[in-house]
Amino acid sequence: MRDITNTPIKEKMKLTEQVIKSFRAAKTFRENTMRINSLDFSVQGDTLISSSDDESIFIYDCQSGTPKKSLNSKKYGVDLIHYTHASNTAIHSSTKVDDSIRYLSLHDNKYIRYYTGHEKKVVTLCMSPVDDKFLSGSLDQTIRLWDLRHSVCLGVMHLPGFPVANFDPEGLIFAAGINSDTIKLYDLRSFDKGPFSNFKIEKEARDMNIEWTGLKFSPDGKYILISTSGSMIKLVDAFNGNVLHTFTGHSNIKNIPLEASFTPDSQFVLSGSSDGKIHIWSVEKGNKVAATNSEHTETTQSIQPNPKPMMMASACHQMVFWLPHMEE
């Protein structure tokens, strides 16, 4: 296992198929005693924050490859952690006491504000890429739009099924997945008037028993990625709703939400798997590019690329940092 502190993180290298195939585990962290349930890079990519079922929060320095700080949320639990636009604050959902979303100061581990309204577990949480708005979705079958500065939500949408939603890269619209078969697009300036576009995603026979568990726009805004509770991921055209590719070949034995992510250049899709591997597909061609071995001994449930330096992070109960390993 290479020491990330002696390996410069590549910022200028172009991400080609050859480069992404070369990614290797550079460092493994074993700070957590239970599953890491979410992770998020800072906007500049210099730090990574994670939350775990053991009710801990860890912040990692991405340049030195070391844990930078640890916090605990023993009273409320912690899940779905995300940086806000300031790297010293974060929001997260609760796993105990109630289903509130909490706005946390990472500097002194004190809560700035609570956001109440959801009556069941929050399973979707995402920040706007441009301002202080954020979206949440709950098993109470609602999606709520919030502003960090106010504890009362800006709007509520009642939707059937597992709620998935996310902002587009410009922060002008958001997409909501309805009943695992429809995508609705809303203009943030007039979301109360209803969606301005609806895409019905035709189901195949193999889709019938799976739910959508995540939704992300590509960084270039052209595509929507739909994660599911099964062993498939769908790539949808963000402008007309056509299914462009269905990515398969990874496993999801427990039918749990597996995070899938785009690379920053929108060329590749990454996903974890029950086999602990990282599976990578080409957005353009739809074919699998690689299935990388790792030190994950359990299901790799979370994976994200760094938005700036060329690295990525994945997690089961261990955190793994990945770097390209091109021969000089």
Short mmCIF file of C-alpha atoms in Angstrom, two decimals:
data_model
loop_
_atom_site.label_atom_id
_atom_site.label_comp_id
_atom_site.label_asym_id
_atom_site.label_seq_id
_atom_site.Cartn_x
_atom_site.Cartn_y
_atom_site.Cartn_z
CA MET A 1 0.00 0.00 0.00
CA ARG A 2 1.49 3.31 -1.07
CA ASP A 3 1.68 6.23 1.33
CA ILE A 4 -0.41 9.04 -0.08
CA THR A 5 1.80 11.60 1.68
CA ASN A 6 4.64 10.69 -0.68
CA THR A 7 2.46 10.67 -3.79
CA PRO A 8 1.60 14.02 -5.38
CA ILE A 9 -2.09 14.35 -6.17
CA LYS A 10 -2.48 14.92 -9.89
CA GLU A 11 -4.28 18.14 -10.84
CA LYS A 12 -3.20 18.60 -14.48
CA MET A 13 -3.44 15.03 -15.78
CA LYS A 14 -6.23 14.41 -18.28
CA LEU A 15 -8.70 11.73 -17.21
CA THR A 16 -8.61 9.12 -19.98
CA GLU A 17 -9.74 5.51 -19.94
CA GLN A 18 -6.14 4.45 -19.42
CA VAL A 19 -5.77 6.78 -16.45
CA ILE A 20 -9.00 5.73 -14.74
CA LYS A 21 -8.07 2.06 -15.17
CA SER A 22 -4.82 2.82 -13.34
CA PHE A 23 -6.47 4.00 -10.10
CA ARG A 24 -5.17 2.11 -7.09
CA ALA A 25 -5.91 2.25 -3.37
CA ALA A 26 -3.32 4.69 -1.99
CA LYS A 27 -4.33 4.70 1.66
CA THR A 28 -6.87 2.91 3.85
CA PHE A 29 -8.25 4.43 7.05
CA ARG A 30 -9.70 2.28 9.82
CA GLU A 31 -10.97 4.93 12.23
CA ASN A 32 -14.57 3.71 12.18
CA THR A 33 -16.04 0.73 13.99
CA MET A 34 -19.24 0.61 11.90
CA ARG A 35 -20.38 1.39 8.35
CA ILE A 36 -19.47 4.80 6.90
CA ASN A 37 -22.87 5.97 5.68
CA SER A 38 -21.87 9.04 3.66
CA LEU A 39 -18.96 11.17 2.51
CA ASP A 40 -18.51 14.54 0.84
CA PHE A 41 -15.57 16.51 -0.56
CA SER A 42 -15.21 20.22 0.10
CA VAL A 43 -15.76 22.52 -2.88
CA GLN A 44 -12.01 23.02 -3.32
CA GLY A 45 -11.29 19.32 -2.80
CA ASP A 46 -8.78 19.89 -0.01
CA THR A 47 -10.77 18.02 2.66
CA LEU A 48 -13.27 15.17 2.88
CA ILE A 49 -15.95 14.74 5.53
CA SER A 50 -17.60 11.44 6.45
CA SER A 51 -20.32 10.23 8.79
CA SER A 52 -20.75 6.76 10.22
CA ASP A 53 -23.26 4.50 11.93
CA ASP A 54 -20.90 4.61 14.93
CA GLU A 55 -22.13 8.26 15.31
CA SER A 56 -18.76 9.79 14.47
CA ILE A 57 -17.77 12.45 11.94
CA PHE A 58 -14.27 12.47 10.47
CA ILE A 59 -12.58 15.18 8.41
CA TYR A 60 -9.62 14.09 6.26
CA ASP A 61 -6.87 16.19 4.72
CA CYS A 62 -6.77 15.10 1.07
CA GLN A 63 -3.28 16.41 0.37
CA SER A 64 -1.50 14.76 3.28
CA GLY A 65 -3.83 11.76 3.43
CA THR A 66 -4.41 12.02 7.16
CA PRO A 67 -7.42 12.32 9.48
CA LYS A 68 -7.62 16.00 10.39
CA LYS A 69 -10.41 16.08 12.96
CA SER A 70 -13.02 13.86 14.58
CA LEU A 71 -16.38 14.82 16.09
CA ASN A 72 -19.23 12.86 17.61
CA SER A 73 -23.01 13.10 17.35
CA LYS A 74 -23.98 10.63 20.05
CA LYS A 75 -27.25 12.34 20.96
CA TYR A 76 -28.80 12.56 17.48
CA GLY A 77 -26.77 10.14 15.37
CA VAL A 78 -25.49 11.21 11.95
CA ASP A 79 -26.13 10.31 8.32
CA LEU A 80 -26.04 11.97 4.86
CA ILE A 81 -23.44 14.53 5.86
CA HIS A 82 -22.66 17.35 3.42
CA TYR A 83 -20.45 20.37 3.52
CA THR A 84 -22.22 23.68 3.03
CA HIS A 85 -20.41 26.29 0.93
CA ALA A 86 -18.22 27.01 3.94
CA SER A 87 -15.82 24.20 4.81
CA ASN A 88 -16.28 24.85 8.54
CA THR A 89 -20.00 23.96 8.55
CA ALA A 90 -22.02 20.93 7.47
CA ILE A 91 -25.58 19.63 7.41
CA HIS A 92 -26.65 16.09 8.25
CA SER A 93 -29.73 14.00 8.93
CA SER A 94 -30.50 12.41 12.29
CA THR A 95 -30.80 8.74 13.17
CA LYS A 96 -32.06 9.20 16.75
CA VAL A 97 -34.46 11.40 18.78
CA ASP A 98 -36.31 12.74 15.73
CA ASP A 99 -35.96 13.17 11.96
CA SER A 100 -34.63 16.73 11.96
CA ILE A 101 -31.83 17.96 9.73
CA ARG A 102 -29.05 19.66 11.66
CA TYR A 103 -26.69 22.50 10.71
CA LEU A 104 -23.37 21.93 12.45
CA SER A 105 -20.38 24.17 13.13
CA LEU A 106 -17.34 21.93 12.64
CA HIS A 107 -15.10 24.41 14.43
CA ASP A 108 -16.64 23.89 17.87
CA ASN A 109 -19.05 20.97 17.28
CA LYS A 110 -22.12 23.09 18.07
CA TYR A 111 -25.40 23.15 16.20
CA ILE A 112 -26.33 26.40 14.50
CA ARG A 113 -29.89 25.48 13.50
CA TYR A 114 -32.37 22.58 13.29
CA TYR A 115 -34.77 21.99 10.39
CA THR A 116 -37.90 20.15 11.49
CA GLY A 117 -40.86 18.93 9.47
CA HIS A 118 -40.08 15.44 8.26
CA GLU A 119 -41.97 12.75 10.15
CA LYS A 120 -39.91 9.75 9.05
CA LYS A 121 -36.27 9.00 8.24
CA VAL A 122 -34.55 11.41 5.85
CA VAL A 123 -33.02 9.41 2.97
CA THR A 124 -32.07 12.19 0.53
CA LEU A 125 -30.08 15.33 1.32
CA CYS A 126 -28.19 17.64 -1.06
CA MET A 127 -26.87 21.20 -1.13
CA SER A 128 -27.41 23.66 -3.97
CA PRO A 129 -24.15 24.13 -5.91
CA VAL A 130 -24.57 27.94 -5.92
CA ASP A 131 -26.27 29.15 -2.73
CA ASP A 132 -27.62 28.23 0.72
CA LYS A 133 -30.62 26.21 -0.47
CA PHE A 134 -30.82 22.47 0.11
CA LEU A 135 -33.21 19.62 -0.63
CA SER A 136 -34.30 16.79 1.63
CA GLY A 137 -36.42 13.73 1.00
CA SER A 138 -37.98 11.49 3.61
CA LEU A 139 -39.78 8.16 3.92
CA ASP A 140 -42.81 10.30 4.89
CA GLN A 141 -43.05 10.66 1.07
CA THR A 142 -42.20 14.35 0.97
CA ILE A 143 -39.38 16.37 -0.57
CA ARG A 144 -38.68 19.70 1.10
CA LEU A 145 -36.76 22.74 -0.11
CA TRP A 146 -34.90 24.72 2.55
CA ASP A 147 -32.60 27.70 3.03
CA LEU A 148 -29.81 27.35 5.59
CA ARG A 149 -30.71 30.75 7.03
CA HIS A 150 -34.30 29.78 7.94
CA SER A 151 -35.61 26.89 10.03
CA VAL A 152 -38.95 26.82 8.16
CA CYS A 153 -38.89 25.10 4.76
CA LEU A 154 -39.55 27.05 1.57
CA GLY A 155 -41.79 24.38 0.08
CA VAL A 156 -43.07 20.82 0.38
CA MET A 157 -43.81 18.30 -2.37
CA HIS A 158 -45.84 15.17 -1.58
CA LEU A 159 -44.59 12.33 -3.74
CA PRO A 160 -45.22 8.57 -3.81
CA GLY A 161 -42.36 6.12 -3.36
CA PHE A 162 -38.77 6.45 -2.18
CA PRO A 163 -37.88 10.17 -2.52
CA VAL A 164 -34.85 11.10 -4.64
CA ALA A 165 -33.94 14.61 -5.74
CA ASN A 166 -31.00 16.80 -6.68
CA PHE A 167 -30.01 20.17 -8.12
CA ASP A 168 -28.63 20.74 -11.60
CA PRO A 169 -25.02 22.09 -11.79
CA GLU A 170 -26.21 25.68 -12.28
CA GLY A 171 -28.51 25.57 -9.25
CA LEU A 172 -31.43 26.82 -11.37
CA ILE A 173 -33.59 23.70 -11.41
CA PHE A 174 -33.97 20.51 -9.43
CA ALA A 175 -35.11 17.04 -10.42
CA ALA A 176 -37.31 14.78 -8.32
CA GLY A 177 -37.76 11.07 -8.88
CA ILE A 178 -41.38 9.95 -8.46
CA ASN A 179 -42.47 6.38 -7.75
CA SER A 180 -39.30 5.00 -9.37
CA ASP A 181 -40.63 5.65 -12.86
CA THR A 182 -40.92 9.42 -13.43
CA ILE A 183 -38.53 12.38 -13.29
CA LYS A 184 -40.06 15.80 -12.71
CA LEU A 185 -38.05 18.98 -13.31
CA TYR A 186 -38.79 22.12 -11.27
CA ASP A 187 -37.66 25.71 -11.74
CA LEU A 188 -36.40 26.94 -8.36
CA ARG A 189 -37.86 30.40 -9.02
CA SER A 190 -41.36 29.00 -9.49
CA PHE A 191 -41.35 25.48 -8.06
CA ASP A 192 -44.71 26.13 -6.37
CA LYS A 193 -46.32 26.17 -9.84
CA GLY A 194 -45.36 22.54 -10.36
CA PRO A 195 -42.88 20.84 -12.69
CA PHE A 196 -42.10 22.35 -16.08
CA SER A 197 -41.17 18.96 -17.51
CA ASN A 198 -42.00 15.29 -16.84
CA PHE A 199 -40.08 12.26 -18.07
CA LYS A 200 -41.70 8.85 -17.84
CA ILE A 201 -38.94 6.23 -17.66
CA GLU A 202 -40.18 3.02 -19.21
CA LYS A 203 -39.51 -0.01 -17.03
CA GLU A 204 -37.90 -3.17 -18.27
CA ALA A 205 -38.85 -6.57 -16.83
CA ARG A 206 -35.75 -6.52 -14.61
CA ASP A 207 -36.79 -3.12 -13.17
CA MET A 208 -40.05 -4.27 -11.63
CA ASN A 209 -38.82 -5.06 -8.12
CA ILE A 210 -36.29 -2.28 -7.66
CA GLU A 211 -36.59 1.27 -6.33
CA TRP A 212 -34.70 4.38 -7.29
CA THR A 213 -32.43 5.31 -4.39
CA GLY A 214 -30.41 8.24 -5.74
CA LEU A 215 -30.39 10.88 -8.47
CA LYS A 216 -27.52 13.08 -9.69
CA PHE A 217 -26.94 15.45 -12.58
CA SER A 218 -23.67 15.17 -14.46
CA PRO A 219 -21.30 18.12 -13.90
CA ASP A 220 -21.89 19.26 -17.51
CA GLY A 221 -25.68 19.13 -16.96
CA LYS A 222 -26.35 16.80 -19.90
CA TYR A 223 -27.23 13.63 -18.01
CA ILE A 224 -29.12 12.36 -14.98
CA LEU A 225 -27.81 9.29 -13.14
CA ILE A 226 -30.35 7.11 -11.32
CA SER A 227 -29.07 4.72 -8.64
CA THR A 228 -31.31 1.82 -7.64
CA SER A 229 -31.78 -0.81 -4.97
CA GLY A 230 -30.83 -3.43 -7.54
CA SER A 231 -27.73 -4.20 -9.58
CA MET A 232 -28.33 -1.53 -12.21
CA ILE A 233 -27.81 2.18 -12.72
CA LYS A 234 -29.61 4.21 -15.38
CA LEU A 235 -28.16 7.08 -17.41
CA VAL A 236 -30.86 9.45 -18.67
CA ASP A 237 -30.69 12.35 -21.11
CA ALA A 238 -31.43 15.42 -18.96
CA PHE A 239 -33.17 17.23 -21.84
CA ASN A 240 -35.57 14.60 -23.17
CA GLY A 241 -35.65 11.83 -20.56
CA ASN A 242 -34.42 9.09 -22.90
CA VAL A 243 -32.57 6.23 -21.20
CA LEU A 244 -29.14 6.24 -22.85
CA HIS A 245 -27.50 3.35 -20.98
CA THR A 246 -28.24 0.88 -18.21
CA PHE A 247 -25.04 0.09 -16.32
CA THR A 248 -24.82 -3.44 -14.90
CA GLY A 249 -22.17 -5.93 -13.83
CA HIS A 250 -21.81 -4.85 -10.21
CA SER A 251 -23.65 -6.65 -7.40
CA ASN A 252 -26.10 -5.40 -4.79
CA ILE A 253 -26.96 -8.53 -2.87
CA LYS A 254 -28.68 -6.74 0.04
CA ASN A 255 -30.67 -4.40 -2.23
CA ILE A 256 -29.42 -1.31 -0.40
CA PRO A 257 -28.75 2.19 -1.74
CA LEU A 258 -25.35 2.15 -3.47
CA GLU A 259 -24.03 5.58 -4.35
CA ALA A 260 -23.08 6.16 -7.99
CA SER A 261 -21.16 9.24 -9.11
CA PHE A 262 -19.92 10.98 -12.24
CA THR A 263 -16.28 11.91 -12.63
CA PRO A 264 -15.82 15.73 -12.73
CA ASP A 265 -15.47 15.69 -16.54
CA SER A 266 -18.76 13.71 -16.93
CA GLN A 267 -16.90 10.99 -18.89
CA PHE A 268 -17.24 8.09 -16.46
CA VAL A 269 -19.64 6.70 -13.85
CA LEU A 270 -18.38 5.09 -10.63
CA SER A 271 -20.25 2.76 -8.27
CA GLY A 272 -19.54 0.57 -5.31
CA SER A 273 -20.64 -3.05 -5.10
CA SER A 274 -21.34 -5.93 -2.72
CA ASP A 275 -18.03 -7.47 -3.78
CA GLY A 276 -16.11 -4.47 -2.39
CA LYS A 277 -14.86 -3.45 -5.85
CA ILE A 278 -15.22 -0.10 -7.60
CA HIS A 279 -16.98 -0.49 -10.95
CA ILE A 280 -16.43 2.10 -13.69
CA TRP A 281 -18.40 2.64 -16.92
CA SER A 282 -18.01 4.93 -19.93
CA VAL A 283 -20.77 7.54 -20.24
CA GLU A 284 -20.37 7.80 -24.01
CA LYS A 285 -20.21 4.11 -24.88
CA GLY A 286 -22.04 2.55 -21.93
CA ASN A 287 -19.47 -0.22 -21.52
CA LYS A 288 -17.70 -1.20 -18.32
CA VAL A 289 -14.18 0.19 -18.28
CA ALA A 290 -12.85 -1.37 -15.09
CA ALA A 291 -13.63 -3.15 -11.83
CA THR A 292 -10.86 -2.24 -9.45
CA ASN A 293 -9.80 -4.36 -6.49
CA SER A 294 -9.61 -2.69 -3.10
CA GLU A 295 -9.18 -3.40 0.59
CA HIS A 296 -12.93 -3.13 1.16
CA THR A 297 -14.08 -6.25 2.95
CA GLU A 298 -17.77 -5.32 2.88
CA THR A 299 -20.18 -3.61 0.49
CA THR A 300 -18.72 -0.39 -0.91
CA GLN A 301 -21.75 1.82 -0.40
CA SER A 302 -20.27 5.30 -0.92
CA ILE A 303 -17.96 6.55 -3.64
CA GLN A 304 -17.13 10.02 -4.91
CA PRO A 305 -14.39 11.58 -7.03
CA ASN A 306 -12.62 14.66 -5.77
CA PRO A 307 -13.93 17.72 -7.69
CA LYS A 308 -10.43 19.21 -8.08
CA PRO A 309 -7.35 16.97 -7.67
CA MET A 310 -7.43 13.63 -9.47
CA MET A 311 -8.33 11.27 -6.66
CA MET A 312 -11.42 9.52 -5.33
CA ALA A 313 -12.69 8.13 -2.05
CA SER A 314 -14.79 5.07 -1.29
CA ALA A 315 -16.14 3.63 1.92
CA CYS A 316 -17.54 0.57 3.65
CA HIS A 317 -16.58 0.58 7.35
CA GLN A 318 -13.16 1.61 6.08
CA MET A 319 -12.29 4.74 4.08
CA VAL A 320 -10.06 4.30 1.03
CA PHE A 321 -8.32 7.07 -0.94
CA TRP A 322 -7.56 6.26 -4.59
CA LEU A 323 -4.92 7.78 -6.89
CA PRO A 324 -3.90 7.10 -10.51
CA HIS A 325 -0.80 4.94 -10.80
CA MET A 326 0.65 5.64 -14.24
CA GLU A 327 4.07 4.23 -15.04
CA GLU A 328 6.59 7.00 -15.55
#
